[in-house]
Short mmCIF file of C-alpha atoms and ligand atoms in Angstrom, two decimals:
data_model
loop_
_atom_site.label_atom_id
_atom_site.label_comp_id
_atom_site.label_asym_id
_atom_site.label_seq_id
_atom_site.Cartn_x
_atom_site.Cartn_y
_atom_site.Cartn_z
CA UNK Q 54 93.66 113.07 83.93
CA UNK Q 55 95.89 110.63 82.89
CA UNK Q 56 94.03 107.57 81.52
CA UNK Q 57 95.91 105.13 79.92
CA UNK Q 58 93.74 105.48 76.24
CA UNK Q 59 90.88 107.40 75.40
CA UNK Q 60 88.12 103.96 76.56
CA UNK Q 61 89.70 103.02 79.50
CA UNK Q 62 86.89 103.60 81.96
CA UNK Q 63 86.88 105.70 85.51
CA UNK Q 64 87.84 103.67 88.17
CA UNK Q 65 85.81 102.85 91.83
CA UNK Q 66 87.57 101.12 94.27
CA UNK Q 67 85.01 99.78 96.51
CA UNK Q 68 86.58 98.72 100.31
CA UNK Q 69 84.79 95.99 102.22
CA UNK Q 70 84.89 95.26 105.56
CA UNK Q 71 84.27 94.89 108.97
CA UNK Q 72 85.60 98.33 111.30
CA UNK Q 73 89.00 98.28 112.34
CA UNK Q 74 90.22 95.95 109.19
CA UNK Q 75 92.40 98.76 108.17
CA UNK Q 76 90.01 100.05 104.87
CA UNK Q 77 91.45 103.33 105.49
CA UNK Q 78 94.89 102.60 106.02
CA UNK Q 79 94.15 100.91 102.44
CA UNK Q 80 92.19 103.39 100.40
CA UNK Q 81 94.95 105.99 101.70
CA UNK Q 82 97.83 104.12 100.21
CA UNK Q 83 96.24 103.08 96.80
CA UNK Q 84 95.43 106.93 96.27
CA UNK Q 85 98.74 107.93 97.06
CA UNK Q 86 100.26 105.78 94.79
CA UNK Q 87 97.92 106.25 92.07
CA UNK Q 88 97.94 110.16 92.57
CA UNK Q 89 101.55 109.95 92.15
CA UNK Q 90 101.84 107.84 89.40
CA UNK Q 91 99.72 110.57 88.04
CA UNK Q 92 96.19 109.30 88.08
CA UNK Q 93 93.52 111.96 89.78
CA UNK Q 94 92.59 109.94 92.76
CA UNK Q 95 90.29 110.78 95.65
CA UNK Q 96 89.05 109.03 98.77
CA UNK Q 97 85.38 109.05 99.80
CA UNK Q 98 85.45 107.94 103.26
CA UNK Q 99 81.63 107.93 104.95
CA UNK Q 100 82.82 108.11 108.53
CA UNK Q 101 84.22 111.76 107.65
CA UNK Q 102 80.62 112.30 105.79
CA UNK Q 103 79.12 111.29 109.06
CA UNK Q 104 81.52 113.57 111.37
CA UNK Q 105 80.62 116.72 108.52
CA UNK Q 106 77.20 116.34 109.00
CA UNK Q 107 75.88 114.83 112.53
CA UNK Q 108 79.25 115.40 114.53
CA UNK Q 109 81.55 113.04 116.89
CA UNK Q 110 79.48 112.31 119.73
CA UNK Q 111 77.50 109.48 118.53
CA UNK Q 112 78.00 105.96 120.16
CA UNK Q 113 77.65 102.98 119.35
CA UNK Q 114 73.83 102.08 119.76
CA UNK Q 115 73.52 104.45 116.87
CA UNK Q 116 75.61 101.80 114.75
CA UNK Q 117 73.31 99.06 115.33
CA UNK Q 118 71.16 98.02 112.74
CA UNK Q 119 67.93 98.11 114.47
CA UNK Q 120 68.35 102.12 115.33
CA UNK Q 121 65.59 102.91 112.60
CA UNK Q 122 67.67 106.56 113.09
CA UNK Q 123 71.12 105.52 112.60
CA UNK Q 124 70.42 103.70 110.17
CA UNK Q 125 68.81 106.00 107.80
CA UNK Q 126 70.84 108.47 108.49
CA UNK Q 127 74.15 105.91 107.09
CA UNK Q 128 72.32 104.70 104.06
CA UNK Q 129 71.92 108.48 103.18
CA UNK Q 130 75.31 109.23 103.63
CA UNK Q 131 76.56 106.47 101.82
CA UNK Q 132 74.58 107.65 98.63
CA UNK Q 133 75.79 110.89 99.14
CA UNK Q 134 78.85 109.96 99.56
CA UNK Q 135 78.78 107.55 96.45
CA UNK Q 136 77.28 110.43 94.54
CA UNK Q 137 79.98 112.96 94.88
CA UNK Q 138 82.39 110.35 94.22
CA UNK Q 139 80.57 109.72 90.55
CA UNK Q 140 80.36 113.16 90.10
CA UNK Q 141 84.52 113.67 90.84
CA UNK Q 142 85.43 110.99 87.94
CA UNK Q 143 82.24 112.73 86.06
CA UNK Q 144 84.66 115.70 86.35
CA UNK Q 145 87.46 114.31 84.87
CA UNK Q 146 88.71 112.20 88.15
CA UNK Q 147 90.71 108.71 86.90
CA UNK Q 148 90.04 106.82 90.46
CA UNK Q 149 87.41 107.09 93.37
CA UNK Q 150 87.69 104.89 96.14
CA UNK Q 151 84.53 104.62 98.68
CA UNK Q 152 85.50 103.87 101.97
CA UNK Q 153 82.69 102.19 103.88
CA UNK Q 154 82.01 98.96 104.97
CA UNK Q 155 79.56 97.72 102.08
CA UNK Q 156 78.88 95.24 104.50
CA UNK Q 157 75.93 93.22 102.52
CA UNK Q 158 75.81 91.57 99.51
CA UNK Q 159 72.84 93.65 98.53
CA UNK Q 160 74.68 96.53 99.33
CA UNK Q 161 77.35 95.85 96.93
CA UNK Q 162 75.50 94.85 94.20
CA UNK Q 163 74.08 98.19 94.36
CA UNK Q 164 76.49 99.76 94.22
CA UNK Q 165 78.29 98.19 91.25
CA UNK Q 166 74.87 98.78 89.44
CA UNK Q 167 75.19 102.49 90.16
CA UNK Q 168 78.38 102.56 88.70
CA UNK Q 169 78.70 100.61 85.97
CA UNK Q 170 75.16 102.40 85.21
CA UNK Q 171 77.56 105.60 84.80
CA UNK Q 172 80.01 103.94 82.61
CA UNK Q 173 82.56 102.99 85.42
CA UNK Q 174 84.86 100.00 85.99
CA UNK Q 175 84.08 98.76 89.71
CA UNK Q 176 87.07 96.43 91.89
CA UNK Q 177 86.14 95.48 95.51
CA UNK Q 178 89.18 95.66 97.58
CA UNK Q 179 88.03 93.33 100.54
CA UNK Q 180 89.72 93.15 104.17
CA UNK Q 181 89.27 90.24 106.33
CA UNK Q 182 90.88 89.71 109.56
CA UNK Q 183 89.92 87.42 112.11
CA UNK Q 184 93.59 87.93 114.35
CA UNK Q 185 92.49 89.89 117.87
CA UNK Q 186 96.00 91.21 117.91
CA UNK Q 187 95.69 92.73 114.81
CA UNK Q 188 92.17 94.24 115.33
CA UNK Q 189 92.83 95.30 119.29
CA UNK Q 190 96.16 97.23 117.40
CA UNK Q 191 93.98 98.41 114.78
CA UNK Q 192 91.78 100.01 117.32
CA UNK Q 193 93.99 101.48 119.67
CA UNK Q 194 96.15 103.31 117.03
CA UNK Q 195 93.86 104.52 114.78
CA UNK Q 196 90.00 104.52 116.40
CA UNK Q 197 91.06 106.28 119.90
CA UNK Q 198 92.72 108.94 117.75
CA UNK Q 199 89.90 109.49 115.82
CA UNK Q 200 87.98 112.77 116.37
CA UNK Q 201 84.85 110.71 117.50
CA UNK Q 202 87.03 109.43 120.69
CA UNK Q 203 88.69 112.66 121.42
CA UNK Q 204 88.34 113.74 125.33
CA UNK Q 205 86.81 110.15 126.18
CA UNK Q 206 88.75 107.66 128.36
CA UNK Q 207 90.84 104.95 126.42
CA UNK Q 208 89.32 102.23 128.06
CA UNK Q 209 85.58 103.34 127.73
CA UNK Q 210 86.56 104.81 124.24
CA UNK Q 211 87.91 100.83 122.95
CA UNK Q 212 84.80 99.07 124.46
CA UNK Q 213 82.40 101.27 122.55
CA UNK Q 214 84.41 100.70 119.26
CA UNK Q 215 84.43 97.19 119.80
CA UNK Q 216 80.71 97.07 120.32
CA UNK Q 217 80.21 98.91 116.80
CA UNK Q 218 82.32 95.83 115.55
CA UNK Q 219 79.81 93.90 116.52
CA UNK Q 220 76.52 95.35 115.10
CA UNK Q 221 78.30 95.47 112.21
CA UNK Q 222 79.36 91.83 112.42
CA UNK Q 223 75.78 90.42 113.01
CA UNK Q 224 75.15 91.51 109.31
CA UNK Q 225 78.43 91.26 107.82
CA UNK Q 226 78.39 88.81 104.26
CA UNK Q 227 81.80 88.99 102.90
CA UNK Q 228 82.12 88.40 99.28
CA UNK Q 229 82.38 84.92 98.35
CA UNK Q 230 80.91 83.74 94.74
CA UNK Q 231 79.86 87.05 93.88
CA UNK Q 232 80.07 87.74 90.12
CA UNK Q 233 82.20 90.67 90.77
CA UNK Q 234 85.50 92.16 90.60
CA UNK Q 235 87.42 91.77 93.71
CA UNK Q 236 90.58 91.27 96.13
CA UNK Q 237 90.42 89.76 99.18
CA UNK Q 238 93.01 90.58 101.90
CA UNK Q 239 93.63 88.25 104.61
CA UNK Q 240 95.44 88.74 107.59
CA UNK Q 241 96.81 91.35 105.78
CA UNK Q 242 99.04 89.54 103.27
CA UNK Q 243 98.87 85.83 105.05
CA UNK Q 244 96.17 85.53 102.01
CA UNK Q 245 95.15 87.74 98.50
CA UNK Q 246 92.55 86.70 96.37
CA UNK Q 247 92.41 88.07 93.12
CA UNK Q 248 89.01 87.39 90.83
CA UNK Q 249 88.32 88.58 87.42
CA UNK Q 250 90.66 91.41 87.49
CA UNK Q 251 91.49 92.93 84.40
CA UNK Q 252 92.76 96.11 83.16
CA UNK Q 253 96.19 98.68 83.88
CA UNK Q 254 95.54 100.13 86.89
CA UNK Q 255 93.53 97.28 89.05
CA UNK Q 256 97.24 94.94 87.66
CA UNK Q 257 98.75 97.57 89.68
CA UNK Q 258 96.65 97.97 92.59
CA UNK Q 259 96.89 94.33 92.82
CA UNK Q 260 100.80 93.85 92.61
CA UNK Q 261 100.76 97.06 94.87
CA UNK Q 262 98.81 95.26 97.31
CA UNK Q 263 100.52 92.02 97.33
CA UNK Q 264 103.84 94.04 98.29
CA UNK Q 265 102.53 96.19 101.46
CA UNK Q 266 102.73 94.76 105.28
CA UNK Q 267 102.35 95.99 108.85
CA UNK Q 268 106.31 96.18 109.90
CA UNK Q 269 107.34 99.58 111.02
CA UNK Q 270 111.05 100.05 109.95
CA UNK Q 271 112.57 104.21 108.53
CA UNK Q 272 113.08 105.08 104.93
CA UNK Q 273 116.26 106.93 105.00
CA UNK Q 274 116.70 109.64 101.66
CA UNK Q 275 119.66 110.97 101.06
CA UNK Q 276 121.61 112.72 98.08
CA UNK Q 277 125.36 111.26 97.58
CA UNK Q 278 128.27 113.37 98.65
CA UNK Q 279 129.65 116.13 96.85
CA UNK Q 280 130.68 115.93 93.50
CA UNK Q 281 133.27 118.06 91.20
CA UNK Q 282 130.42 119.00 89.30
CA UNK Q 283 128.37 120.33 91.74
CA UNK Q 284 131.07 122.28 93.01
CA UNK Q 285 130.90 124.01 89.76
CA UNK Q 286 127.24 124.10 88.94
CA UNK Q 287 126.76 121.59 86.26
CA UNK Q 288 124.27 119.22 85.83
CA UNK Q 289 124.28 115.71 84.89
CA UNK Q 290 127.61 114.08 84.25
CA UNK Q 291 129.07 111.10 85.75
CA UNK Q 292 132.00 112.88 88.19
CA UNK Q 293 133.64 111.59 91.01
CA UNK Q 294 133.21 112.73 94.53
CA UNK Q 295 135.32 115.94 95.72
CA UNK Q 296 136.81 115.33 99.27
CA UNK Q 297 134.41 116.50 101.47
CA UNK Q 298 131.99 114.33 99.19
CA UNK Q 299 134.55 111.33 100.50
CA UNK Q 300 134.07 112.84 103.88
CA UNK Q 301 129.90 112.39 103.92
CA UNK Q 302 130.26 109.01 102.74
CA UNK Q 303 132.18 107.95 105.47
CA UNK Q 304 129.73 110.24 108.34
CA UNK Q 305 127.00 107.97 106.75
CA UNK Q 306 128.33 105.09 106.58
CA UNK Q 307 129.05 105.67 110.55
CA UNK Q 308 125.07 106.85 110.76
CA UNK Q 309 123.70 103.48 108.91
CA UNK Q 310 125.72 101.56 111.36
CA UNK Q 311 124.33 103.63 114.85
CA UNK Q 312 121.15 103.77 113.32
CA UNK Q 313 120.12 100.17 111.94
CA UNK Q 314 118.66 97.40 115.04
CA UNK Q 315 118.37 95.55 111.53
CA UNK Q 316 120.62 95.14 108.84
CA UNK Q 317 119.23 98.01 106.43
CA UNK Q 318 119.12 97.11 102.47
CA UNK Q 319 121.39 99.91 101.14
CA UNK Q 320 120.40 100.90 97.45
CA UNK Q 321 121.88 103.43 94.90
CA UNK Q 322 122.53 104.50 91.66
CA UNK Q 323 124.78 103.12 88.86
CA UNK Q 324 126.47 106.50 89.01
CA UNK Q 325 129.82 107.08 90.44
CA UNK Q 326 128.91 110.06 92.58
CA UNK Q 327 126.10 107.75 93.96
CA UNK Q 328 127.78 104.60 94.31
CA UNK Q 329 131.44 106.48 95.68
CA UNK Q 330 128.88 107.72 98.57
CA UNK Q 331 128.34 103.90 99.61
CA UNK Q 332 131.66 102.73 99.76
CA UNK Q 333 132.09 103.05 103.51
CA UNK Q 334 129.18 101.31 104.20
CA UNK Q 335 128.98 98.11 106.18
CA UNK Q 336 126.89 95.93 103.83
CA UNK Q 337 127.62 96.05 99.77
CA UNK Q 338 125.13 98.64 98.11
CA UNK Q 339 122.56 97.44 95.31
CA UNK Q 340 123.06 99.44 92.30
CA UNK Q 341 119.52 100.47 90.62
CA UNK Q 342 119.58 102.17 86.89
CA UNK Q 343 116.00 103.77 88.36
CA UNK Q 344 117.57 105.91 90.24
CA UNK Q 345 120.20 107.40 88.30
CA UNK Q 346 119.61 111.18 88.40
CA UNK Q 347 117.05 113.16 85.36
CA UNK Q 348 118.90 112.62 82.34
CA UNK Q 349 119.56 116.36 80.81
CA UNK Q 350 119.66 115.07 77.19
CA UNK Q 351 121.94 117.61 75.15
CA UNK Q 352 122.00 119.90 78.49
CA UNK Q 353 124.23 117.56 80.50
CA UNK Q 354 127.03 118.90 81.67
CA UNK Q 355 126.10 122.47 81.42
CA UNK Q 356 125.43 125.07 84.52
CA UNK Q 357 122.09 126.90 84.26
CA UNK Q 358 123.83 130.03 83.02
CA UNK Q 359 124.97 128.34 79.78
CA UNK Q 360 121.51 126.64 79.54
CA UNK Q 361 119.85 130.03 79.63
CA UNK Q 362 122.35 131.69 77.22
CA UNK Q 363 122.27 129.24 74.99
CA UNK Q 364 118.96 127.40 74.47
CA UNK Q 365 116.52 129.65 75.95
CA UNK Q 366 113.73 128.63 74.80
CA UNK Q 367 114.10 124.99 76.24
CA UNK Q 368 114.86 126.60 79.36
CA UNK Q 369 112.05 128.39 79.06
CA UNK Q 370 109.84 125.66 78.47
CA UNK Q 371 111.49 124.29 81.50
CA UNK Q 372 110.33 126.89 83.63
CA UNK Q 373 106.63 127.07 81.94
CA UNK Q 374 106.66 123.12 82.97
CA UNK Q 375 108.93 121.45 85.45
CA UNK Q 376 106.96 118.12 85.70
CA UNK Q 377 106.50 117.76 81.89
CA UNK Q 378 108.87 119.42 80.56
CA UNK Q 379 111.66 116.58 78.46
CA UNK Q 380 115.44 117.72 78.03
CA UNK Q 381 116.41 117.37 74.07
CA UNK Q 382 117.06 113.49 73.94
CA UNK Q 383 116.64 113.68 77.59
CA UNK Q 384 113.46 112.84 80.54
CA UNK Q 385 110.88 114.73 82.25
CA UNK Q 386 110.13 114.60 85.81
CA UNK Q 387 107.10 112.64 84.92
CA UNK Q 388 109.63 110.04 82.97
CA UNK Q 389 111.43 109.99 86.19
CA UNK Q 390 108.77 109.24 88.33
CA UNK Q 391 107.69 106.44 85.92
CA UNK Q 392 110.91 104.54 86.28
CA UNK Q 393 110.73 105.20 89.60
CA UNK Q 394 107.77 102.85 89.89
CA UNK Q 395 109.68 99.62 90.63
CA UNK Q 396 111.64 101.06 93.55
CA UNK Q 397 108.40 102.62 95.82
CA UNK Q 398 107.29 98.80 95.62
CA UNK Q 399 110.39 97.06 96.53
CA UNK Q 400 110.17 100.09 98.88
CA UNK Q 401 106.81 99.09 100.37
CA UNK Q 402 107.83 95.59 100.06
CA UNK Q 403 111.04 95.55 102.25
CA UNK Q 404 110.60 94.83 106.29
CA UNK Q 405 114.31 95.75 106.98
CA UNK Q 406 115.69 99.43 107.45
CA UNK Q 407 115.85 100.99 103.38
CA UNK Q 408 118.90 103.42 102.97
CA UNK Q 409 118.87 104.91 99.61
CA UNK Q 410 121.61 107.15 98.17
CA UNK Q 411 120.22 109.21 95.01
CA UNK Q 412 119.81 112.71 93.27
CA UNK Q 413 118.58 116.10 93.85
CA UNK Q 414 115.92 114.77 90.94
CA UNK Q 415 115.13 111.25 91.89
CA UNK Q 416 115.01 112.32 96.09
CA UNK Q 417 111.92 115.02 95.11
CA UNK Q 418 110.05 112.17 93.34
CA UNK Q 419 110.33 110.15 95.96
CA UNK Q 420 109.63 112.57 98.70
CA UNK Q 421 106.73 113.20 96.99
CA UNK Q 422 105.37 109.42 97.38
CA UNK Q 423 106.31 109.43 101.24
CA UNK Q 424 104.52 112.62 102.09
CA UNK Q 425 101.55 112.25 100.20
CA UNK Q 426 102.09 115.34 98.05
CA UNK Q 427 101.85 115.51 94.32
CA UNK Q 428 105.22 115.46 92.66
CA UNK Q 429 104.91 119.25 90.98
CA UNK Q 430 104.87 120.32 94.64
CA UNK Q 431 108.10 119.04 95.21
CA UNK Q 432 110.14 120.05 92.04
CA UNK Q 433 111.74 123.01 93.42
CA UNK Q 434 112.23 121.29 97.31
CA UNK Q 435 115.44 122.06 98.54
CA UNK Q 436 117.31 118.75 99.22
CA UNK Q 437 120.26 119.41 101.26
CA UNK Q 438 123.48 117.81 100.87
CA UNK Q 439 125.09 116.00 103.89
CA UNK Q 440 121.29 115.53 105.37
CA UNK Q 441 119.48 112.23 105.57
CA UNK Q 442 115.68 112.13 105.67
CA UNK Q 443 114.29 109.84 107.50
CA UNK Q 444 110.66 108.60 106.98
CA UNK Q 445 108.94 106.51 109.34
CA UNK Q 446 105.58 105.11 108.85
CA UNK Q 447 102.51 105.95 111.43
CA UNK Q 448 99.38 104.81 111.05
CA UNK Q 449 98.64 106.25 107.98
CA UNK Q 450 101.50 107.89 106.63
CA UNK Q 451 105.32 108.71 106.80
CA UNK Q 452 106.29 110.95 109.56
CA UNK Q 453 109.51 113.26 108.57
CA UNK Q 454 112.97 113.79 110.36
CA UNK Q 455 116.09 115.25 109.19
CA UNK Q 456 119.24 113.76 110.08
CA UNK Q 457 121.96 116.62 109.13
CA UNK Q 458 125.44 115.18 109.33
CA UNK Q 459 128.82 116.71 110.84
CA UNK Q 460 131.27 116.06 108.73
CA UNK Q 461 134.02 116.45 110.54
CA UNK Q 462 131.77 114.78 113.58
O1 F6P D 80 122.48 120.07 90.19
C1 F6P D 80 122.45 118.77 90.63
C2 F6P D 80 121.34 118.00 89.94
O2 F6P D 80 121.27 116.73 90.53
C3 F6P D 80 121.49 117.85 88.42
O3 F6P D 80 122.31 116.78 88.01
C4 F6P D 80 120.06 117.73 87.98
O4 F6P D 80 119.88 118.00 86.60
C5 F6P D 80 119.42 118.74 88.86
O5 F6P D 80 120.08 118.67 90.11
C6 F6P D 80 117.95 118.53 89.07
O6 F6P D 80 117.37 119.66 89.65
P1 F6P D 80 116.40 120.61 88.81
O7 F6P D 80 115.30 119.72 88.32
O8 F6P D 80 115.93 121.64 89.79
O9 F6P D 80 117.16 121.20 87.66
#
């Protein structure tokens, strides 16, 4: 529960749109970012309803309107559906988002009604997309993967998809001059409509939005080199790199240059460890205060021993807490991730290669994001040294694979 005062209302994000307009691709990455940013966020999709409760084997006759069956069976779904979402932010939740098509105008208005009736804020996240390419894409990575195509031929499989398009299409309305809350996507990110938005977290589904596209390219992790002060257990500090630190920067610097089709955008921190690690590199690094390492406060510079022996209470606390826990004039994990915000959007923003050099600290936060996994999961994740992790997005997430460097390769 994390809302941002004590009246800021729950939060349904309502997705619109015809099948294969990537809703789900959508409604996954809003909830990951909001879950990580702390918000409790869960996704309601009705197809997964559907599977639950009638199975995969239904085709696409039973999509059409007229199927007096089909169609009863959908509406109830949706209300259940839309029920157990109101009764997660009911339960404390911060964010539901209902993945469906509220594909009428009728539809949607009652749905708003229902929630606003329960003292929720409502945003319509809207995809349109008219570009075959897209769509036939769409389709053939996501829909012929899904568990209601599984054993059936490709071909066969894409044809009956494409005919569910249509019944849906004959009584698709998309919004236009409706008195409600909403973002339109077109083309995903050729066009964004934004109307009567207000409040913290739709401002940051919205900037969120206007910063994610389609192009495939790895998210490379990776802690800098060695330092002197890992060598001897300390945390914090500002040292410089020990020679087999010097070593890894140049093994990476040979990596980034085998591995990137594209220029990559190399980014680190302002800290010498961090930015020594670069200095091999073919392009000029980008030095980001956000990812500087946790700040230990009055701890910096000591080795857990000393931390123990001397203030045990704080370390302690430290244990009780990992995520929440603040060093003496120093952050949290949750401060971390907070300042961390800027760089996962620059991160979903960039189309080129993204190398970034970091901290045992900053790397878990950030892992977090890419796998989907709420940050206390990944407070006590081993992060090698001399290992790069590369994440490469799939249809609906990152997939993971470590690079682990020779040194003396
Ligand atoms: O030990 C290296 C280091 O990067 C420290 O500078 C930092 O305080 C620590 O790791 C973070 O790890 P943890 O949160 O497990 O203490």
């Amino acid at each position: 529960m994390r809302r941002i005062s004590p009246d800021t209302k729950p939060l349904v994000v309502v997705l619109v749109g015809l099948p294969a307009r990537g809703k789900t691709y959508i409604g996954r990455k809003i909830a990951r970012y909001l879950s990580w940013l702390g918000y409790s966020t869960r996704v309601f999709n009705i197809g997964e309803y559907r599977r639950e409760r009638l199975g995969t084997h239904l085709r696409q006759d039973w999509f059409d309107a007229t199927h007096a069956e089909g169609s009863a069976a959908r509406s109830e779904m949706a209300q259940a559906a839309l029920a157990d979402l109101l009764a997660f932010l009911k339960g404390g939740g911060d964010v539901g988002i209902y993945d469906a098509t509220n594909a009428t105008r009728a539809r949607r208005d009652e749905v708003a009604e229902r929630c606003t009736s329960k003292g929720c804020q409502v945003v319509f996240v809207e995809s349109i997309c008219e570009d075959p390419t897209l769509i036939e894409a769409n389709i053939r990575e996501t829909k012929l993967r899904s568990p209601d195509y599984a054993g059936v031929d490709p071909e066969e499989a894409a044809r009956d998809f494409r005919a569910r398009i249509d019944h849906c299409a004959r009584v698709y309305e998309p919004i236009q001059d409706d008195p409600l809350s909403y973002i339109k996507l077109i083309d995903f990110g050729r066009l964004m409509v934004v109307h009567r938005i207000h409040g913290h977290v739709p401002g940051k589904i919205v900037s969120f939005l206007m910063n994610l596209h389609l192009v495939r390219r790895p998210v490379w992790l990776t802690r800098h080199g060695e330092s002197e002060f890992n060598r001897e257990g300390r945390i914090g500090g500002d040292p410089d790199l020990t020679a087999d630190g010097d070593k890894y920067a140049r093994v990476l610097a040979y990596f980034v240059r085998e591995k990137s089709v594209t220029p990559p955008v190399i980014w680190c921190s302002t800290l010498r460890r961090a930015v020594q690690t670069t200095r091999h590199m073919p392009l000029r690094a980008l030095q980001w205060r956000a990812l500087d390492e946790i700040d230990a406060g009055t701890c910096d510079g000591m080795t857990y021993d000393e931390i123990e022996a001397q203030l045990p209470k704080e370390y302690a606390d430290r244990a009780a807490d990992k995520l929440n826990y603040r060093y003496p004039r120093g952050e949290s994990y949750a401060d971390v991730i907070q300042r961390l915000e800027p760089v996962i959007i620059e991160t979903e923003r960039q189309t080129s290669p993204v190398l970034i050099v970091a901290h045992l600290a900053v790397l878990r936060a950030l892992y977090a994001y890419f796998t989907d996994q709420k940050p206390e999961e990944c407070l006590t994740m081993e992060v090698p040294f001399n290992t790069v992790i590369e994440l490469k997005p799939g249809p609906y997430g990152f997939d993971e694979r470590r690079h682990v460097l020779d040194l003396n390769g």
